[in-house]
């Protein structure tokens, strides 16, 4: 699981591929949290944040260098 605090300007990807991989990983983590039968409200909140972060990463990939 990628700690959200880990994602910051000093550690962010620089390439389109890096941003896309980050988005894919965050999205996969969100789905795992959502699909967990023992999930809590906090898990759903964390999944929502990860989905938003994945969307932002994919958006950033459109303007990153190849």
mmCIF file of N, CA and C in Angstrom:
data_model
loop_
_atom_site.group_PDB
_atom_site.id
_atom_site.type_symbol
_atom_site.label_atom_id
_atom_site.label_comp_id
_atom_site.label_asym_id
_atom_site.label_seq_id
_atom_site.Cartn_x
_atom_site.Cartn_y
_atom_site.Cartn_z
ATOM 1 N N UNK A 1 0.848 -1.169 0.000
ATOM 2 C CA UNK A 1 0.000 0.000 0.000
ATOM 3 C C UNK A 1 0.894 1.232 0.000
ATOM 4 N N UNK A 2 0.633 2.147 -0.902
ATOM 5 C CA UNK A 2 1.389 3.401 -0.966
ATOM 6 C C UNK A 2 0.829 4.345 0.094
ATOM 7 N N UNK A 3 1.631 4.735 1.089
ATOM 8 C CA UNK A 3 1.141 5.726 2.026
ATOM 9 C C UNK A 3 0.940 7.049 1.288
ATOM 10 N N UNK A 4 -0.211 7.656 1.476
ATOM 11 C CA UNK A 4 -0.496 8.897 0.760
ATOM 12 C C UNK A 4 0.481 10.002 1.125
ATOM 13 N N UNK A 5 1.030 9.956 2.327
ATOM 14 C CA UNK A 5 2.012 10.961 2.728
ATOM 15 C C UNK A 5 3.296 10.835 1.908
ATOM 16 N N UNK A 6 3.517 9.678 1.294
ATOM 17 C CA UNK A 6 4.708 9.441 0.485
ATOM 18 C C UNK A 6 4.664 10.232 -0.815
ATOM 19 N N UNK A 7 3.467 10.526 -1.286
ATOM 20 C CA UNK A 7 3.315 11.201 -2.565
ATOM 21 C C UNK A 7 3.448 12.704 -2.338
ATOM 22 N N UNK A 8 4.520 13.252 -2.828
ATOM 23 C CA UNK A 8 4.758 14.681 -2.677
ATOM 24 C C UNK A 8 5.579 15.193 -3.830
ATOM 25 N N UNK A 9 5.747 16.473 -3.886
ATOM 26 C CA UNK A 9 6.455 17.086 -5.003
ATOM 27 C C UNK A 9 7.888 16.571 -5.131
ATOM 28 N N UNK A 10 8.531 16.276 -4.003
ATOM 29 C CA UNK A 10 9.915 15.828 -4.081
ATOM 30 C C UNK A 10 10.045 14.362 -4.452
ATOM 31 N N UNK A 11 8.951 13.620 -4.460
ATOM 32 C CA UNK A 11 9.003 12.192 -4.781
ATOM 33 C C UNK A 11 8.097 11.828 -5.950
ATOM 34 N N UNK A 12 7.565 12.784 -6.628
ATOM 35 C CA UNK A 12 6.630 12.469 -7.691
ATOM 36 C C UNK A 12 7.350 12.011 -8.954
ATOM 37 N N UNK A 13 6.642 11.206 -9.757
ATOM 38 C CA UNK A 13 7.231 10.745 -11.018
ATOM 39 C C UNK A 13 7.496 11.922 -11.955
ATOM 40 N N UNK A 14 8.353 11.696 -12.930
ATOM 41 C CA UNK A 14 8.635 12.750 -13.896
ATOM 42 C C UNK A 14 8.170 12.386 -15.298
ATOM 43 N N UNK A 15 7.925 11.121 -15.554
ATOM 44 C CA UNK A 15 7.551 10.701 -16.904
ATOM 45 C C UNK A 15 6.069 10.326 -16.982
ATOM 46 N N UNK A 16 5.564 10.280 -18.196
ATOM 47 C CA UNK A 16 4.181 9.845 -18.410
ATOM 48 C C UNK A 16 3.986 8.438 -17.863
ATOM 49 N N UNK A 17 4.943 7.561 -18.159
ATOM 50 C CA UNK A 17 4.839 6.181 -17.691
ATOM 51 C C UNK A 17 4.806 6.116 -16.169
ATOM 52 N N UNK A 18 5.646 6.909 -15.522
ATOM 53 C CA UNK A 18 5.677 6.922 -14.063
ATOM 54 C C UNK A 18 4.353 7.378 -13.463
ATOM 55 N N UNK A 19 3.785 8.445 -14.031
ATOM 56 C CA UNK A 19 2.493 8.937 -13.536
ATOM 57 C C UNK A 19 1.389 7.911 -13.779
ATOM 58 N N UNK A 20 1.416 7.265 -14.962
ATOM 59 C CA UNK A 20 0.400 6.250 -15.247
ATOM 60 C C UNK A 20 0.523 5.053 -14.308
ATOM 61 N N UNK A 21 1.762 4.624 -14.038
ATOM 62 C CA UNK A 21 1.953 3.506 -13.100
ATOM 63 C C UNK A 21 1.481 3.871 -11.699
ATOM 64 N N UNK A 22 1.766 5.100 -11.269
ATOM 65 C CA UNK A 22 1.294 5.545 -9.960
ATOM 66 C C UNK A 22 -0.231 5.528 -9.909
ATOM 67 N N UNK A 23 -0.873 6.051 -10.947
ATOM 68 C CA UNK A 23 -2.334 6.036 -11.010
ATOM 69 C C UNK A 23 -2.883 4.617 -10.967
ATOM 70 N N UNK A 24 -2.255 3.718 -11.711
ATOM 71 C CA UNK A 24 -2.706 2.325 -11.733
ATOM 72 C C UNK A 24 -2.572 1.677 -10.361
ATOM 73 N N UNK A 25 -1.459 1.939 -9.676
ATOM 74 C CA UNK A 25 -1.248 1.347 -8.347
ATOM 75 C C UNK A 25 -2.256 1.879 -7.330
ATOM 76 N N UNK A 26 -2.477 3.184 -7.359
ATOM 77 C CA UNK A 26 -3.441 3.777 -6.425
ATOM 78 C C UNK A 26 -4.854 3.253 -6.693
ATOM 79 N N UNK A 27 -5.206 3.121 -7.967
ATOM 80 C CA UNK A 27 -6.534 2.612 -8.327
ATOM 81 C C UNK A 27 -6.688 1.165 -7.867
ATOM 82 N N UNK A 28 -5.677 0.348 -8.063
ATOM 83 C CA UNK A 28 -5.725 -1.050 -7.618
ATOM 84 C C UNK A 28 -5.873 -1.137 -6.102
ATOM 85 N N UNK A 29 -5.168 -0.263 -5.389
ATOM 86 C CA UNK A 29 -5.283 -0.254 -3.932
ATOM 87 C C UNK A 29 -6.693 0.144 -3.514
ATOM 88 N N UNK A 30 -7.274 1.112 -4.197
ATOM 89 C CA UNK A 30 -8.633 1.544 -3.870
ATOM 90 C C UNK A 30 -9.618 0.396 -4.087
ATOM 91 N N UNK A 31 -9.479 -0.298 -5.202
ATOM 92 C CA UNK A 31 -10.386 -1.422 -5.468
ATOM 93 C C UNK A 31 -10.243 -2.519 -4.421
ATOM 94 N N UNK A 32 -9.015 -2.783 -3.998
ATOM 95 C CA UNK A 32 -8.800 -3.802 -2.964
ATOM 96 C C UNK A 32 -9.493 -3.398 -1.659
ATOM 97 N N UNK A 33 -9.404 -2.130 -1.307
ATOM 98 C CA UNK A 33 -10.069 -1.660 -0.090
ATOM 99 C C UNK A 33 -11.588 -1.785 -0.216
ATOM 100 N N UNK A 34 -12.119 -1.410 -1.383
ATOM 101 C CA UNK A 34 -13.564 -1.450 -1.588
ATOM 102 C C UNK A 34 -14.089 -2.885 -1.582
ATOM 103 N N UNK A 35 -13.338 -3.797 -2.168
ATOM 104 C CA UNK A 35 -13.785 -5.185 -2.289
ATOM 105 C C UNK A 35 -13.587 -6.008 -1.024
ATOM 106 N N UNK A 36 -12.857 -5.478 -0.052
ATOM 107 C CA UNK A 36 -12.620 -6.205 1.200
ATOM 108 C C UNK A 36 -13.926 -6.345 1.968
ATOM 109 N N UNK A 37 -14.362 -7.579 2.241
ATOM 110 C CA UNK A 37 -15.624 -7.757 2.951
ATOM 111 C C UNK A 37 -15.597 -7.217 4.387
ATOM 112 N N UNK A 38 -14.425 -7.035 4.944
ATOM 113 C CA UNK A 38 -14.299 -6.515 6.312
ATOM 114 C C UNK A 38 -13.976 -5.028 6.331
ATOM 115 N N UNK A 39 -14.263 -4.330 5.225
ATOM 116 C CA UNK A 39 -13.914 -2.915 5.139
ATOM 117 C C UNK A 39 -14.707 -2.088 6.151
ATOM 118 N N UNK A 40 -14.122 -0.995 6.510
ATOM 119 C CA UNK A 40 -14.744 -0.060 7.438
ATOM 120 C C UNK A 40 -15.049 1.243 6.691
ATOM 121 N N UNK A 41 -15.706 2.149 7.384
ATOM 122 C CA UNK A 41 -15.946 3.468 6.795
ATOM 123 C C UNK A 41 -14.623 4.173 6.493
ATOM 124 N N UNK A 42 -13.657 3.977 7.364
ATOM 125 C CA UNK A 42 -12.335 4.579 7.148
ATOM 126 C C UNK A 42 -11.682 3.998 5.895
ATOM 127 N N UNK A 43 -11.858 2.698 5.662
ATOM 128 C CA UNK A 43 -11.327 2.078 4.449
ATOM 129 C C UNK A 43 -11.973 2.680 3.202
ATOM 130 N N UNK A 44 -13.273 2.893 3.258
ATOM 131 C CA UNK A 44 -13.966 3.493 2.116
ATOM 132 C C UNK A 44 -13.503 4.932 1.892
ATOM 133 N N UNK A 45 -13.267 5.647 2.964
ATOM 134 C CA UNK A 45 -12.750 7.011 2.836
ATOM 135 C C UNK A 45 -11.352 6.989 2.213
ATOM 136 N N UNK A 46 -10.516 6.059 2.656
ATOM 137 C CA UNK A 46 -9.166 5.938 2.093
ATOM 138 C C UNK A 46 -9.237 5.556 0.622
ATOM 139 N N UNK A 47 -10.181 4.702 0.257
ATOM 140 C CA UNK A 47 -10.344 4.320 -1.143
ATOM 141 C C UNK A 47 -10.755 5.523 -1.984
ATOM 142 N N UNK A 48 -11.628 6.345 -1.452
ATOM 143 C CA UNK A 48 -12.064 7.544 -2.165
ATOM 144 C C UNK A 48 -10.886 8.483 -2.421
ATOM 145 N N UNK A 49 -10.049 8.655 -1.428
ATOM 146 C CA UNK A 49 -8.866 9.512 -1.580
ATOM 147 C C UNK A 49 -7.923 8.916 -2.619
ATOM 148 N N UNK A 50 -7.746 7.599 -2.596
ATOM 149 C CA UNK A 50 -6.856 6.955 -3.562
ATOM 150 C C UNK A 50 -7.401 7.063 -4.987
ATOM 151 N N UNK A 51 -8.701 6.970 -5.148
ATOM 152 C CA UNK A 51 -9.289 7.128 -6.478
ATOM 153 C C UNK A 51 -9.059 8.549 -6.988
ATOM 154 N N UNK A 52 -9.237 9.518 -6.114
ATOM 155 C CA UNK A 52 -8.984 10.910 -6.510
ATOM 156 C C UNK A 52 -7.507 11.111 -6.852
ATOM 157 N N UNK A 53 -6.624 10.526 -6.072
ATOM 158 C CA UNK A 53 -5.187 10.650 -6.345
ATOM 159 C C UNK A 53 -4.823 9.943 -7.648
ATOM 160 N N UNK A 54 -5.439 8.797 -7.918
ATOM 161 C CA UNK A 54 -5.183 8.093 -9.174
ATOM 162 C C UNK A 54 -5.640 8.935 -10.356
ATOM 163 N N UNK A 55 -6.794 9.537 -10.236
ATOM 164 C CA UNK A 55 -7.302 10.397 -11.311
ATOM 165 C C UNK A 55 -6.359 11.569 -11.551
ATOM 166 N N UNK A 56 -5.863 12.154 -10.478
ATOM 167 C CA UNK A 56 -4.923 13.271 -10.610
ATOM 168 C C UNK A 56 -3.620 12.804 -11.265
ATOM 169 N N UNK A 57 -3.148 11.622 -10.903
ATOM 170 C CA UNK A 57 -1.918 11.095 -11.502
ATOM 171 C C UNK A 57 -2.108 10.861 -12.992
ATOM 172 N N UNK A 58 -3.228 10.276 -13.366
ATOM 173 C CA UNK A 58 -3.485 10.033 -14.791
ATOM 174 C C UNK A 58 -3.600 11.346 -15.549
ATOM 175 N N UNK A 59 -4.214 12.345 -14.933
ATOM 176 C CA UNK A 59 -4.302 13.666 -15.564
ATOM 177 C C UNK A 59 -2.914 14.271 -15.738
ATOM 178 N N UNK A 60 -2.094 14.125 -14.720
ATOM 179 C CA UNK A 60 -0.728 14.670 -14.773
ATOM 180 C C UNK A 60 0.076 13.967 -15.865
ATOM 181 N N UNK A 61 -0.205 12.698 -16.114
ATOM 182 C CA UNK A 61 0.516 11.958 -17.147
ATOM 183 C C UNK A 61 0.311 12.573 -18.524
ATOM 184 N N UNK A 62 -0.806 13.234 -18.720
ATOM 185 C CA UNK A 62 -1.084 13.821 -20.035
ATOM 186 C C UNK A 62 -0.172 15.010 -20.340
ATOM 187 N N UNK A 63 0.409 15.613 -19.303
ATOM 188 C CA UNK A 63 1.274 16.769 -19.519
ATOM 189 C C UNK A 63 2.742 16.497 -19.168
ATOM 190 N N UNK A 64 3.022 15.299 -18.682
ATOM 191 C CA UNK A 64 4.408 14.958 -18.310
ATOM 192 C C UNK A 64 5.208 14.639 -19.568
ATOM 193 N N UNK A 65 6.512 14.733 -19.417
ATOM 194 C CA UNK A 65 7.351 14.376 -20.565
ATOM 195 C C UNK A 65 7.284 12.869 -20.785
ATOM 196 N N UNK A 66 7.475 12.447 -22.018
ATOM 197 C CA UNK A 66 7.380 11.002 -22.337
ATOM 198 C C UNK A 66 8.403 10.159 -21.613
#
